[in-house]
XYZ file of C-alpha atoms in Angstrom:
654
model
C 113.363 111.445 78.786
C 110.899 113.643 80.781
C 113.818 115.816 82.693
C 111.645 115.182 86.047
C 113.883 111.639 85.636
C 116.630 113.467 86.972
C 117.903 114.405 90.532
C 116.976 118.557 89.991
C 119.294 120.988 91.991
C 121.896 118.220 93.259
C 125.197 119.094 95.007
C 127.830 116.586 93.647
C 130.962 117.755 96.574
C 133.598 115.604 98.204
C 133.266 112.798 101.327
C 135.270 115.039 103.169
C 131.975 118.202 102.822
C 129.919 115.862 103.261
C 130.727 113.404 106.064
C 133.622 113.861 108.540
C 133.106 115.334 111.431
C 130.000 114.707 111.110
C 127.079 112.523 112.944
C 123.468 112.127 111.495
C 120.419 112.177 113.553
C 119.318 109.151 111.602
C 121.363 106.674 109.411
C 119.263 104.885 107.090
C 121.645 101.972 105.280
C 119.815 100.766 101.933
C 118.362 104.139 98.920
C 115.601 101.413 97.816
C 111.388 101.196 98.933
C 111.598 101.634 102.041
C 115.092 103.281 102.414
C 114.357 105.965 100.260
C 110.344 106.974 101.925
C 111.784 106.309 105.419
C 114.421 109.197 104.465
C 111.868 111.829 102.493
C 109.543 111.592 106.356
C 112.533 111.589 108.743
C 113.973 114.285 106.880
C 109.877 116.386 106.154
C 111.324 118.051 110.078
C 113.718 120.224 109.387
C 115.094 119.981 113.017
C 116.310 116.157 112.270
C 119.929 114.955 109.894
C 118.642 112.504 107.877
C 122.081 110.148 105.551
C 121.033 107.107 102.859
C 123.823 105.224 102.241
C 122.924 103.067 98.910
C 125.582 101.072 96.654
C 124.206 101.667 93.341
C 124.228 104.271 91.644
C 121.710 106.832 90.788
C 120.473 104.855 87.303
C 120.727 107.746 84.598
C 122.157 106.299 82.248
C 119.804 103.425 82.431
C 116.399 105.555 82.781
C 114.786 104.819 80.146
C 114.540 101.240 80.673
C 113.988 101.944 84.211
C 111.192 104.179 83.357
C 108.875 103.378 80.025
C 106.664 99.963 81.136
C 107.352 97.682 78.780
C 111.296 97.515 78.985
C 110.861 95.738 82.603
C 110.539 92.857 80.562
C 112.719 93.639 77.133
C 115.688 95.437 78.245
C 115.488 94.144 82.138
C 118.414 95.921 84.291
C 118.161 93.123 87.144
C 119.194 90.896 85.048
C 122.268 88.136 85.600
C 126.492 90.127 85.428
C 124.719 93.628 84.349
C 126.427 95.718 86.884
C 122.751 97.225 88.359
C 121.904 94.080 89.654
C 123.115 91.859 92.760
C 123.406 88.940 91.536
C 122.324 87.337 93.559
C 121.477 82.756 93.636
C 120.242 80.512 94.887
C 120.922 76.203 94.589
C 117.187 75.069 95.053
C 115.006 72.148 92.648
C 118.074 71.142 91.422
C 120.036 73.745 89.530
C 120.866 77.463 89.567
C 118.024 80.057 89.632
C 119.554 83.849 90.156
C 117.081 85.937 92.478
C 117.412 89.842 91.402
C 117.800 92.109 93.228
C 118.116 95.771 92.117
C 121.401 97.224 92.887
C 120.876 101.518 92.084
C 118.731 104.574 93.822
C 115.141 103.172 94.162
C 116.016 99.798 94.706
C 113.826 97.421 93.087
C 110.876 99.007 92.328
C 113.318 101.206 89.362
C 112.440 97.221 87.532
C 110.343 95.896 89.401
C 106.833 94.666 87.190
C 104.828 97.160 88.532
C 102.158 96.054 89.967
C 100.668 97.806 93.486
C 98.711 94.759 94.839
C 97.676 94.796 98.565
C 97.439 91.847 100.696
C 93.938 90.952 101.591
C 92.441 92.547 105.632
C 92.403 88.451 106.641
C 96.376 88.361 106.527
C 97.215 91.834 107.992
C 94.842 90.508 110.607
C 97.056 87.243 111.127
C 99.511 89.248 111.335
C 99.071 90.727 114.211
C 97.649 87.896 116.293
C 101.417 87.137 115.821
C 102.300 89.562 118.200
C 100.394 89.305 121.998
C 100.386 92.672 123.478
C 101.811 94.731 120.672
C 102.662 98.476 121.323
C 101.957 98.801 117.396
C 98.832 97.676 115.336
C 99.808 96.097 112.261
C 96.619 94.864 111.738
C 94.496 95.656 108.850
C 92.794 98.729 110.797
C 96.370 99.842 111.622
C 97.714 99.080 108.307
C 95.381 100.295 106.055
C 95.911 104.100 106.175
C 100.197 103.612 105.222
C 99.011 102.680 102.091
C 96.578 105.370 101.592
C 99.222 108.037 102.426
C 101.706 105.846 100.413
C 99.263 106.468 96.257
C 98.550 108.660 94.151
C 95.813 107.296 92.026
C 93.992 107.351 89.444
C 90.966 105.313 87.756
C 91.196 104.762 84.521
C 89.405 107.169 81.813
C 87.432 103.937 80.283
C 86.782 101.299 83.128
C 85.134 99.034 80.172
C 89.275 98.102 79.350
C 89.992 96.997 82.884
C 86.325 95.873 83.852
C 86.806 96.314 87.622
C 84.462 98.678 88.999
C 86.985 100.806 90.896
C 86.045 101.520 95.173
C 87.242 105.260 95.375
C 87.399 105.399 98.874
C 90.229 102.543 99.085
C 92.176 104.595 97.030
C 95.171 107.279 98.016
C 94.620 110.340 96.573
C 97.852 112.489 97.472
C 100.067 110.472 98.313
C 104.028 109.997 95.940
C 103.460 107.293 94.577
C 101.827 107.548 91.401
C 99.029 105.131 90.849
C 97.289 103.960 87.676
C 96.094 101.544 84.967
C 98.240 101.608 81.772
C 96.757 103.308 78.410
C 97.296 100.557 76.610
C 95.164 97.457 76.411
C 95.858 94.057 75.063
C 93.951 92.331 73.331
C 94.116 89.252 75.803
C 93.554 91.980 79.014
C 90.972 93.190 78.034
C 89.532 89.249 78.085
C 91.049 88.350 81.695
C 87.821 89.710 84.066
C 85.458 88.961 82.959
C 86.426 85.253 81.963
C 87.710 85.291 85.867
C 83.726 86.475 86.488
C 83.377 83.268 83.994
C 85.398 81.209 86.790
C 83.529 82.377 89.906
C 85.508 84.605 91.598
C 85.059 87.971 92.452
C 86.039 91.236 90.120
C 85.740 93.874 92.262
C 88.541 96.136 93.949
C 90.459 94.160 96.037
C 92.408 97.252 97.421
C 90.562 97.275 100.287
C 90.317 94.923 101.924
C 89.636 91.272 99.831
C 92.264 91.786 98.155
C 91.014 87.764 96.632
C 89.474 87.413 93.135
C 90.674 88.609 89.661
C 90.555 91.907 87.677
C 93.127 94.090 86.073
C 95.214 95.206 88.463
C 97.049 99.177 89.385
C 100.688 99.704 88.558
C 103.063 102.732 89.599
C 103.071 104.984 86.755
C 102.019 108.031 86.334
C 98.846 108.650 84.912
C 100.972 111.956 83.290
C 103.304 110.894 80.640
C 102.987 107.007 80.919
C 105.917 106.640 83.318
C 107.511 104.176 86.099
C 106.378 105.754 88.984
C 109.215 104.631 91.202
C 110.624 105.304 94.997
C 113.302 107.925 93.473
C 110.788 109.822 91.507
C 107.833 109.277 94.312
C 109.586 109.659 97.050
C 113.489 111.055 96.811
C 113.133 113.514 94.059
C 111.073 116.055 95.958
C 113.245 115.938 98.560
C 116.040 118.147 96.335
C 116.069 121.610 98.261
C 115.832 120.172 102.278
C 118.855 121.286 103.609
C 119.000 118.311 106.429
C 119.261 115.116 103.955
C 122.338 113.481 102.549
C 122.191 110.684 100.166
C 125.349 108.989 99.864
C 126.361 106.172 95.965
C 128.509 103.834 95.641
C 128.893 103.163 99.182
C 128.048 99.939 100.562
C 127.311 99.772 104.506
C 130.015 96.920 105.853
C 128.835 96.986 109.220
C 127.705 98.716 111.798
C 128.810 99.532 114.965
C 128.338 99.685 118.355
C 129.015 101.526 122.237
C 128.864 98.222 124.433
C 129.367 100.691 127.361
C 126.135 100.726 128.388
C 123.737 96.978 129.252
C 122.895 96.439 126.190
C 123.977 97.170 122.742
C 123.707 100.550 121.446
C 124.377 101.188 117.947
C 126.559 104.411 117.044
C 127.575 104.508 113.027
C 127.695 102.683 110.034
C 131.359 101.397 108.389
C 131.148 101.537 104.315
C 132.672 101.369 101.560
C 133.615 101.039 97.589
C 134.538 98.025 97.035
C 136.203 95.535 98.646
C 139.556 94.780 100.859
C 138.804 98.959 99.758
C 139.182 101.803 101.726
C 136.787 101.177 105.093
C 134.687 105.305 105.758
C 133.055 105.889 109.043
C 129.427 108.143 110.197
C 128.335 108.861 113.185
C 124.963 107.830 114.162
C 122.824 110.113 117.094
C 119.595 108.613 117.789
C 119.206 105.703 115.352
C 120.007 103.181 112.649
C 117.915 102.386 110.525
C 118.560 98.554 107.885
C 116.376 99.384 104.667
C 118.673 96.589 102.885
C 115.940 94.190 101.989
C 115.645 90.588 102.304
C 118.789 89.312 100.903
C 121.385 92.431 102.913
C 119.364 93.241 105.931
C 120.755 89.451 107.873
C 123.699 90.170 106.144
C 124.504 93.050 106.870
C 123.046 91.866 111.003
C 125.384 88.597 110.719
C 128.499 90.670 110.063
C 127.872 93.792 112.215
C 127.741 90.175 115.215
C 123.605 90.034 115.196
C 122.392 86.158 114.782
C 122.819 83.235 115.771
C 125.708 83.088 117.738
C 127.348 79.518 116.299
C 127.908 80.906 112.760
C 129.410 84.667 114.072
C 131.507 82.302 116.200
C 132.784 80.430 112.945
C 134.079 83.292 112.051
C 135.173 84.559 114.672
C 132.656 87.467 115.161
C 132.140 89.228 118.512
C 128.723 88.744 119.066
C 126.683 91.746 119.814
C 123.210 90.247 120.458
C 122.378 86.212 119.652
C 119.974 86.382 117.465
C 118.643 82.842 116.265
C 116.844 84.100 114.265
C 118.423 86.620 112.080
C 118.854 85.093 108.073
C 115.853 82.526 108.728
C 112.078 81.866 107.920
C 113.151 82.980 104.538
C 109.868 82.353 102.013
C 109.196 83.060 98.986
C 106.267 83.209 96.379
C 107.393 79.802 94.324
C 105.616 79.973 90.158
C 105.384 77.935 87.274
C 105.010 79.950 83.667
C 102.440 77.829 81.068
C 102.761 79.071 77.484
C 99.531 79.442 74.892
C 99.505 80.549 71.415
C 97.767 82.144 69.517
C 94.907 82.491 67.215
C 95.820 84.874 64.269
C 99.023 86.740 65.468
C 96.896 88.117 68.721
C 98.565 90.245 69.240
C 101.011 90.232 72.371
C 103.997 91.328 73.527
C 105.903 89.084 71.838
C 105.821 91.362 68.172
C 108.315 93.701 69.883
C 110.993 91.525 70.103
C 110.130 90.235 67.134
C 110.252 93.282 65.429
C 113.272 95.027 65.828
C 111.392 98.277 63.544
C 107.908 98.017 65.156
C 109.964 98.369 68.507
C 110.682 100.871 67.895
C 108.054 102.834 66.190
C 106.003 101.763 69.764
C 109.556 103.652 71.447
C 108.641 106.798 69.028
C 104.603 106.917 70.154
C 105.854 106.788 73.670
C 108.140 109.459 74.056
C 106.057 110.960 71.902
C 102.835 110.254 74.559
C 100.709 108.498 71.759
C 100.653 106.860 75.464
C 96.935 104.704 74.224
C 98.490 104.094 70.454
C 102.097 101.993 72.186
C 102.423 98.721 73.944
C 105.847 100.049 75.087
C 103.136 102.022 77.894
C 101.570 98.683 79.568
C 102.943 96.256 81.606
C 101.618 92.566 83.193
C 98.478 92.951 84.898
C 96.178 90.895 84.672
C 95.919 88.968 87.965
C 94.091 86.566 90.241
C 93.590 85.102 93.950
C 92.099 81.553 94.192
C 91.538 79.825 97.613
C 92.474 76.567 98.188
C 88.708 75.192 98.130
C 88.461 77.105 94.721
C 91.485 75.514 94.013
C 90.003 71.839 94.490
C 87.423 72.333 94.032
C 85.816 69.304 95.891
C 84.694 70.469 100.132
C 85.375 66.769 101.152
C 89.328 67.246 99.935
C 89.699 70.405 101.407
C 88.830 69.005 104.125
C 90.491 66.172 104.408
C 94.094 68.028 103.540
C 93.529 71.019 105.740
C 93.481 68.303 108.480
C 96.285 67.416 106.954
C 98.580 70.064 106.495
C 97.009 70.356 110.821
C 98.350 67.422 111.728
C 101.774 66.433 109.567
C 103.067 70.002 111.061
C 105.429 68.369 113.937
C 106.781 67.062 111.068
C 106.909 69.488 109.081
C 109.047 71.609 111.189
C 111.920 68.827 112.527
C 112.889 68.665 108.987
C 114.188 72.367 108.494
C 116.381 70.658 111.113
C 116.620 73.136 113.755
C 118.949 72.920 116.834
C 116.832 75.871 118.122
C 113.664 76.006 120.145
C 112.696 79.122 119.169
C 113.363 78.409 115.589
C 111.300 75.858 116.323
C 107.762 78.202 118.201
C 108.673 80.760 115.410
C 108.550 78.138 112.520
C 104.581 76.358 114.556
C 103.386 79.286 114.630
C 103.944 80.708 111.568
C 102.813 77.834 110.074
C 99.760 78.617 112.516
C 98.304 81.008 111.153
C 98.949 79.994 106.555
C 96.673 77.171 107.808
C 93.887 78.539 109.322
C 93.828 81.769 106.881
C 93.805 79.098 103.573
C 90.714 77.098 105.544
C 88.827 79.132 106.901
C 88.859 82.566 103.967
C 89.216 82.932 100.374
C 92.626 84.091 100.346
C 94.476 83.049 97.621
C 96.654 79.718 97.594
C 97.235 81.168 94.234
C 98.173 84.097 92.091
C 97.539 83.582 88.947
C 99.320 86.056 86.603
C 98.733 87.033 82.667
C 101.308 88.232 80.818
C 100.655 89.376 77.744
C 104.580 88.907 76.304
C 104.634 85.024 76.214
C 107.577 82.967 75.015
C 108.920 84.836 71.955
C 107.978 82.077 70.019
C 108.813 83.081 66.053
C 105.423 82.084 64.549
C 103.588 82.489 66.849
C 102.183 85.046 69.299
C 102.613 83.613 72.690
C 100.609 84.682 76.374
C 101.962 83.511 79.660
C 99.874 82.988 81.928
C 101.967 81.382 85.772
C 100.610 79.633 88.739
C 102.433 81.099 92.190
C 102.804 80.045 95.434
C 101.425 81.741 98.165
C 101.519 81.086 101.584
C 104.243 78.411 101.236
C 104.925 76.229 104.713
C 108.619 75.815 103.621
C 110.978 77.664 104.790
C 115.150 78.955 103.642
C 117.588 80.555 104.925
C 120.552 83.879 104.370
C 123.796 83.208 105.593
C 126.875 84.718 105.275
C 129.712 82.421 104.374
C 131.976 84.986 104.216
C 134.073 87.843 106.523
C 133.736 90.055 103.612
C 130.831 92.084 102.767
C 130.614 92.403 99.044
C 130.847 88.138 99.319
C 127.435 87.495 98.844
C 125.252 85.682 101.743
C 124.348 81.763 100.611
C 120.853 82.117 99.871
C 118.848 78.735 100.261
C 115.470 79.326 100.160
C 113.872 75.508 99.582
C 111.728 75.708 97.498
C 109.144 73.092 97.274
C 110.124 71.380 100.290
C 106.827 70.626 101.467
C 104.502 67.519 100.269
C 102.129 71.081 100.727
C 103.804 73.001 98.553
C 104.064 70.423 95.897
C 99.901 69.717 95.841
C 99.507 73.120 95.640
C 101.091 74.396 93.066
C 99.856 71.723 90.766
C 96.312 72.852 91.520
C 97.273 75.901 90.140
C 98.328 74.062 87.392
C 95.515 72.740 86.575
C 93.781 75.895 86.978
C 95.426 77.531 85.134
C 93.964 75.644 81.866
C 90.990 75.749 83.650
C 91.269 79.389 82.836
C 92.917 79.333 79.427
C 89.877 77.044 78.390
C 87.309 79.654 79.781
C 85.450 82.010 77.382
C 86.269 84.622 76.212
C 89.824 84.204 77.344
C 89.700 80.867 75.604
C 88.277 82.566 72.771
C 91.785 83.388 72.032
C 94.233 80.485 72.640
C 95.298 78.625 69.887
C 97.628 76.093 71.540
C 99.153 74.917 75.044
C 102.195 75.125 74.614
C 103.735 74.647 78.026
C 103.703 72.582 79.542
C 102.447 70.928 76.402
C 99.691 68.323 76.295
C 101.325 65.594 77.420
C 101.182 66.062 80.618
C 98.541 65.144 82.593
C 99.296 63.050 85.042
C 99.821 64.769 88.615
C 104.140 63.468 88.268
C 104.433 64.308 85.234
C 102.968 68.000 86.316
C 105.572 67.347 88.985
C 108.427 66.837 86.857
C 107.567 69.078 85.028
C 107.581 71.586 87.595
C 110.662 70.751 88.775
C 112.120 71.545 85.475
C 110.201 75.216 85.240
C 110.059 76.575 88.971
C 111.321 79.250 90.475
C 110.680 82.903 92.214
C 107.892 85.817 91.742
C 110.652 87.555 93.069
C 108.762 88.271 96.783
C 111.081 87.324 98.928
C 110.592 88.155 102.929
C 110.901 86.961 106.763
C 114.137 86.465 107.298
C 114.494 89.181 109.745
C 111.122 88.151 110.781
C 108.609 90.841 113.256
C 107.886 87.984 115.672
C 108.356 87.862 119.379
C 111.638 87.245 121.183
C 111.072 83.125 122.244
C 109.532 82.396 118.424
C 112.548 83.811 117.437
C 111.858 87.190 116.289
C 114.479 89.836 115.168
C 112.446 93.719 115.896
C 109.021 94.408 117.882
C 106.220 94.884 116.621
C 107.611 98.832 116.802
C 110.844 97.615 114.631
C 113.202 97.639 116.724
C 116.062 95.125 116.575
C 115.820 92.960 120.065
C 119.263 92.696 122.334
C 120.113 96.268 120.859
C 119.160 100.076 121.285
C 119.380 102.680 118.046
C 119.229 99.829 115.325
C 115.750 99.027 113.426
C 115.046 97.212 110.429
C 113.085 98.757 108.211
C 112.165 96.364 104.751
C 110.990 93.575 103.107
C 112.279 91.693 105.096
C 110.984 91.339 108.378
C 107.061 90.543 107.434
C 106.658 87.297 109.441
C 104.365 85.799 107.072
C 102.898 84.420 102.901
C 100.917 88.204 102.031
C 98.917 87.646 99.021
C 100.719 90.996 97.401
C 103.535 92.476 95.290
C 105.655 93.212 97.591
C 106.443 96.818 96.592
C 103.265 98.149 98.238
C 102.898 96.162 101.396
C 107.121 98.084 102.190
C 105.841 101.212 101.422
C 103.830 100.795 103.514
C 106.172 99.344 106.390
C 108.691 102.840 105.590
C 105.096 105.507 106.193
C 104.456 103.039 109.559
C 107.450 103.018 110.419
C 108.507 106.899 110.059
C 105.706 108.033 112.203
C 107.150 105.406 114.350
C 110.303 106.638 114.779
C 109.120 110.509 115.427
C 106.926 109.492 118.269
C 109.735 108.126 119.820
C 113.493 108.447 118.467
C 115.988 107.192 120.512
C 117.082 109.897 122.637
C 120.180 111.124 120.955
C 123.671 110.110 122.413
C 126.770 111.908 122.237
C 128.363 110.812 118.558
C 132.227 110.154 118.717
C 132.242 112.330 115.432
C 136.146 112.558 116.337
C 136.134 109.306 113.993
C 133.875 109.782 111.354
C 134.282 109.034 107.960
C 137.576 107.582 109.270
C 139.955 105.631 107.507
C 140.430 102.368 107.794
C 142.754 100.928 106.326
C 145.168 103.946 105.775
C 145.460 104.394 102.380
C 146.529 108.272 100.534
C 143.329 109.813 101.773
C 143.173 112.163 98.398
C 143.079 110.163 96.356
C 139.788 107.845 97.739
C 137.690 111.958 98.635
C 138.324 112.307 94.905
C 137.143 108.514 94.036
C 133.806 109.198 96.090
C 132.960 113.266 95.148
C 130.846 111.622 92.184
C 129.119 108.869 94.622
C 127.834 111.444 96.987
C 124.619 113.289 96.528
C 123.775 116.950 99.649
C 120.770 117.970 99.033
C 121.715 121.329 99.677
C 124.278 120.508 102.843
């Protein structure tokens, strides 16, 4: 693989040289999309020191599977039971569903499907409307510059392959994350945009705020060599010569510590360890602790640290630092169902890479030789569409009636959630109303259509999948600790399709996908529907099939929502955790409403915006207790633990 994938000029040192008797201005928990982006930006100030605590390793052992786009689908890194997967599961829709999250430097940006999809201006303005008198602007105008700041965009060499006319002003050209189009195009992908046009969907570049319609989406691919551009290569690798940035690997944060001597608890540092029951270390923060542990890890760490619903904390005998009922609540996710079709004349699809090992090896060799336009390995999925409620139902009278019922049912839906806290109810009502307004009055997508050129891997024919994914769910779930052991995963209660409206919208998405499959020119490639199959026609039959086949689109959010405190919020518009000092959250858990987007892009932009917010107004430094820094709990021979952590520390010329 390209040598640039490795961290160059990196010194490996023992924990003693890294953190013993040291304190850092900023400690960031989590080395994923937000954590690494934030670390890179905060460490631009050479007078400020930054430490990142990351639970995973650097990914060198699986680097080829990270960097080659098609291997994302063929040899996944964050699969059940893998060492680079967090092992999150949820029991929903009558079965256990895997929630893949990458336990690796770069987080899920190292393993995801590479989509760089922004939400619409409508949705960002809706987000901002939830925050009256905010000191920060989370509207489209306040957020859009940070999307551009993230991006290093390269337009397709042949625009006819995508069918999308690029809006040059809607893309950044000097950001760290490479964004481009794959140089190989599957036959089905080549027909996607004209098919969307024949359905009456907008096909122009959506990245300037009109995030709806059908198009070929840009992906996080470095056009120079076709490899994945992700948080590590984009944000971390260029910082290799900085003397003020350290990244601890294989080190899981177990608790945020607080100085409670003042009127408001002040975050003072982070405890971390390598394994359950193992040695615990502590590192001190002079200015701020910033949690970027993700939608599942962030609420878990908050709760273990005494921040969350008091009743929950009391049940585990955890001392309450801040009673914040919203921690872990408001969980929402995009829910999808995949439909499958066989293709005529064994049309080329990703199935060929599974069916023929020799062919797959040849294609991988072409990729490594730089023959990207000839290699299926260079192409991820990238056909996408966002369809409004009005277009889904294709009946103005019925759509109006559906919206009226949504509004009328709000109170009962909120009450059915079982919240006993009035602020949680108020927050649910606020976001519910916002979602209804968005779906009722705009072209924003209720459903995402996603073309997968990697189908059902039928061993006779080649196939494709098309997925319908709910974008603005009305169902809400939660993420709650199940143990005081930080190495025991929290309970994820997804509550997928927990409202009648979610069922109806997703069912309409299934019907719309059948319309897509019968629309030219894509229809010219379709042989027959494999799943759910022609026998599934009635609403009940479709619902029964969805119950067995629906699952996550891997876009969870909102477990530490940016909402007013009296609406169950966890962070304010400056990303500060309510009722504390020196503690912020910077990751996708702060997103308060559904977004028609794949959340990598918004998460990068959140981190970029957070960096400017923090630089402009950091928490004043405190005097750290460095005598206790990197202290050990419980007492075990120090030398053995230090040696065990030697390979777990990356220091940039510290």
